[in-house]
Short mmCIF file of C-alpha atoms in Angstrom, two decimals:
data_model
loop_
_atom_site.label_atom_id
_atom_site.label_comp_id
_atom_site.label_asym_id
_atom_site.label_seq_id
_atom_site.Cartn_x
_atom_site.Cartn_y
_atom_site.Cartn_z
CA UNK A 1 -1.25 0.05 -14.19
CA UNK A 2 -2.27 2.48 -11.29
CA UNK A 3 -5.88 4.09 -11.12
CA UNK A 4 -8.44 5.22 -8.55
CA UNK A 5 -10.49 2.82 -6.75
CA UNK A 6 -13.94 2.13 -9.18
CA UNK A 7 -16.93 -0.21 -8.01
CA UNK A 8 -15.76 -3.15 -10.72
CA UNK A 9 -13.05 -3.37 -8.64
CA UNK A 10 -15.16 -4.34 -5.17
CA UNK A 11 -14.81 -8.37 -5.67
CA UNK A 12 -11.83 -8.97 -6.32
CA UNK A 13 -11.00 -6.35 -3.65
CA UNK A 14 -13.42 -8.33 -1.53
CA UNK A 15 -11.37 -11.87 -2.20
CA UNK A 16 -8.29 -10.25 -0.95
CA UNK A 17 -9.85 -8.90 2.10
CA UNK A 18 -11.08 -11.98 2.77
CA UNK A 19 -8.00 -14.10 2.43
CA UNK A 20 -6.44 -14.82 5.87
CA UNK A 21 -2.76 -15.30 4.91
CA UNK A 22 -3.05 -12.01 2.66
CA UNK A 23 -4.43 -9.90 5.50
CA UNK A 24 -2.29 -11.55 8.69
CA UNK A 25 -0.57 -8.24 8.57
CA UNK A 26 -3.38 -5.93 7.54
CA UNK A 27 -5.33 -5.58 10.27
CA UNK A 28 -7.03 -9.40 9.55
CA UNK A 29 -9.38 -10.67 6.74
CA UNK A 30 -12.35 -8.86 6.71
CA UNK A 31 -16.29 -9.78 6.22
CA UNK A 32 -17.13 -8.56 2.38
CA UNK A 33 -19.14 -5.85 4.32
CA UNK A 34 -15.89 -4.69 5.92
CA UNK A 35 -14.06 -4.97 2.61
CA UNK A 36 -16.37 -2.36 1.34
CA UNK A 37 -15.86 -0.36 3.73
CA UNK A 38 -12.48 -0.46 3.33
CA UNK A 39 -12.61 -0.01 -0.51
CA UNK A 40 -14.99 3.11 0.09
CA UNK A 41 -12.70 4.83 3.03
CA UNK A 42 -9.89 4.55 0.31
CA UNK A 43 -11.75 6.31 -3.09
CA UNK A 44 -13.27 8.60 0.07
CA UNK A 45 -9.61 8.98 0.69
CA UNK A 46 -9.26 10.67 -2.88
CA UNK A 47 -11.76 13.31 -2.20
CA UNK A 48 -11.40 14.69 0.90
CA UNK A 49 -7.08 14.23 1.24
CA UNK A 50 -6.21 14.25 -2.91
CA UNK A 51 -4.76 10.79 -2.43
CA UNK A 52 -5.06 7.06 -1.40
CA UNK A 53 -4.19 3.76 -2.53
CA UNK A 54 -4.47 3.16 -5.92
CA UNK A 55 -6.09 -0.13 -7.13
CA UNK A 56 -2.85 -2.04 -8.99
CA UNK A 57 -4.72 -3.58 -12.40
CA UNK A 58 -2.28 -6.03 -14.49
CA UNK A 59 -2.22 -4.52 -18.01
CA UNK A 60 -2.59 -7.77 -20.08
CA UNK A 61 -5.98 -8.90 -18.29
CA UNK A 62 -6.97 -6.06 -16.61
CA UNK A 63 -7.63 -7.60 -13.45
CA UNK A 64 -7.30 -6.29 -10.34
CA UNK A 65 -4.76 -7.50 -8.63
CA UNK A 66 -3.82 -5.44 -5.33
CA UNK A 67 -3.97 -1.77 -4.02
CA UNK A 68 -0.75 0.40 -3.40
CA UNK A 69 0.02 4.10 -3.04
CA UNK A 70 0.21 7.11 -0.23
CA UNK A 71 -1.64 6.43 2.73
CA UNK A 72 -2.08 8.98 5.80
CA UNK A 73 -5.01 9.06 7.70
CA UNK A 74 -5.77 10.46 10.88
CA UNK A 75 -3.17 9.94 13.28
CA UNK A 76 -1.06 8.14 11.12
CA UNK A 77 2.52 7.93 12.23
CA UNK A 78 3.72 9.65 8.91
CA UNK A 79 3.39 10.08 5.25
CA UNK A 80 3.16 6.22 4.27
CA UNK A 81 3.25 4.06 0.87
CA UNK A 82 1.58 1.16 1.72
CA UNK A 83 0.70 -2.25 -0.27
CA UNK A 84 -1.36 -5.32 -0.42
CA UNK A 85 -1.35 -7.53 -3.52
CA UNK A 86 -3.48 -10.48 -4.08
CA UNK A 87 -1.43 -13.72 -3.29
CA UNK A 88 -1.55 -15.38 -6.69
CA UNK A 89 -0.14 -11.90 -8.00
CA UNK A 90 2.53 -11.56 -5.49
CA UNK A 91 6.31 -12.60 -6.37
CA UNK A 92 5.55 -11.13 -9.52
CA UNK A 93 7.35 -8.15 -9.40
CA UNK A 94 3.90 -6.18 -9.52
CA UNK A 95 4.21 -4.49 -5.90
CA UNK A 96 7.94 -3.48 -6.41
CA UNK A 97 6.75 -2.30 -9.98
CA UNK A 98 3.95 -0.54 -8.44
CA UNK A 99 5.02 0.71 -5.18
CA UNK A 100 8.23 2.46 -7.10
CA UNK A 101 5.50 4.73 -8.97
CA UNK A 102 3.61 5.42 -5.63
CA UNK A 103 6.87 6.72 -4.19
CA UNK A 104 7.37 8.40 -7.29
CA UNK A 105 3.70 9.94 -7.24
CA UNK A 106 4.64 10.71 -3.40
CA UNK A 107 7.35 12.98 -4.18
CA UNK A 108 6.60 14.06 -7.35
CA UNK A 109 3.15 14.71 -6.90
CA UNK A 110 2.20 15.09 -3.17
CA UNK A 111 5.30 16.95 -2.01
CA UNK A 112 6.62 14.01 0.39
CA UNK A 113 9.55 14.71 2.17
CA UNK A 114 9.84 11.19 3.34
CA UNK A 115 8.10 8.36 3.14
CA UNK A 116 7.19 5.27 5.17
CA UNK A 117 5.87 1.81 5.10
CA UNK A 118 4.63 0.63 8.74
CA UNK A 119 5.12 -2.75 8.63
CA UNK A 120 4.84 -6.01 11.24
CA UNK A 121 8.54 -7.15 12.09
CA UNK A 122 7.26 -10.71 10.77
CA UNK A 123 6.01 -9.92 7.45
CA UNK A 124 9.60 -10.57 5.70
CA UNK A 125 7.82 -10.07 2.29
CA UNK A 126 7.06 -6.34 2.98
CA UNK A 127 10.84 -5.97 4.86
CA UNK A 128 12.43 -7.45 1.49
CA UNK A 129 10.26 -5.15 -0.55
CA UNK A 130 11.05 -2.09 1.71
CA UNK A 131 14.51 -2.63 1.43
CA UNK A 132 14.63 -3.29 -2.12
CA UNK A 133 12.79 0.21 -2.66
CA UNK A 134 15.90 1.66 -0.18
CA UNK A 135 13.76 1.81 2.97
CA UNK A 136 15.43 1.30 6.20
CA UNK A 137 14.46 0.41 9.26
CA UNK A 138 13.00 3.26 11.43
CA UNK A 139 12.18 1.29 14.33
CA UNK A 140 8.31 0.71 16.45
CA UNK A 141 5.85 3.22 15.75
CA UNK A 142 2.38 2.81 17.02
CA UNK A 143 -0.90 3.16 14.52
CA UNK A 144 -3.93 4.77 16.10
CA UNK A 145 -7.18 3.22 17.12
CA UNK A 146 -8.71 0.39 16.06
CA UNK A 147 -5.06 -0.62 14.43
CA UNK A 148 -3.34 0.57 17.87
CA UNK A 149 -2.27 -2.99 19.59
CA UNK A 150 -0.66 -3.82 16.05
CA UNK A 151 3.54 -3.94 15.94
CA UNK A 152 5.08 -2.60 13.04
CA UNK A 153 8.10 -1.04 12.11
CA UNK A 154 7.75 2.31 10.07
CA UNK A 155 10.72 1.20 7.50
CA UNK A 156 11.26 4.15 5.57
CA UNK A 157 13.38 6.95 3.58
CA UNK A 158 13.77 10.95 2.52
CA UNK A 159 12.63 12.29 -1.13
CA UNK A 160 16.44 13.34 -1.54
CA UNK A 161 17.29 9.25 -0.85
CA UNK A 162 14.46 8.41 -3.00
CA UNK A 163 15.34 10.98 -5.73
CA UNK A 164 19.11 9.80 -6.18
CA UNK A 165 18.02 6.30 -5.82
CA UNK A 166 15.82 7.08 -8.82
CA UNK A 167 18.68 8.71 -11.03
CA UNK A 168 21.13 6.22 -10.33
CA UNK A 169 19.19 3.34 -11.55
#
């Protein structure tokens, strides 16, 4: 289940920030003061762009388990559907489950022409997940400050390519 960001949310969103292996390719585990900043630049995300990552809640327990969905902010190196699940949730199918709707939502909702997914050319999770959603490989793009010195690939696709995937499957 998708929904905005809500304060109940903050510690579990605070354990994933905090997990090292979780956040080698998200900028680094943060200090819970950092995670709430992060949490809080996301829901401020919703009010001043109409969209951010949505926090990914597992129907049956309603935990929260990750955050997914449309991510651009300033200087960004395009429209982007990002993801970060919690590591006991991922495998799961929940980010493939999830990120499909975001894309959805992107182009649906949002407009999207294309979408992207920067991502480190070691993090062969995201890469499998990428190309499972029918991302390709774009090649280096660079993130802007603080995130600058990080490599990543922007993998990534057109609505049209997105849209037939969709009606094929």
């Amino acid at each position: 289940m998708l929904r905005l960001p809500e304060r109940r949310d903050f510690d579990a969103w605070a354990e994933f920030c905090a997990d090292p292996e979780q956040m080698r390719f998200l900028g680094g585990a943060q200090s819970r003061a950092a995670a709430w900043r992060d949490m809080a630049m996301r829901a401020g995300a919703w009010q001043t762009h109409g969209f951010s990552m949505f926090s990914v809640i597992e129907r049956d327990s309603g935990l929260w388990i990750g955050r997914i969905g449309p991510w651009q902010p300033e200087g960004w190196p395009g429209t982007e559907v990002g993801w970060g699940v919690a590591r006991e949730y991922a495998g799961r199918g929940y980010a493939h489950e999830a990120a499909a709707a975001a894309m959805d939502y992107a182009v649906d909702v949002l407009g999207w022409t294309h979408i992207i997914h920067t991502i480190h050319p070691d993090n062969a999770p995201s890469i499998r997940l990428a190309a499972r959603l029918g991302s390709e490989n774009g090649g280096p793009v660079t993130l802007p400050d603080p995130l600058s010195a990080f490599r990543v690939d922007a993998w990534g696709q057109s609505a049209d390519r997105w849209r037939a995937r969709r009606q094929a499957a």
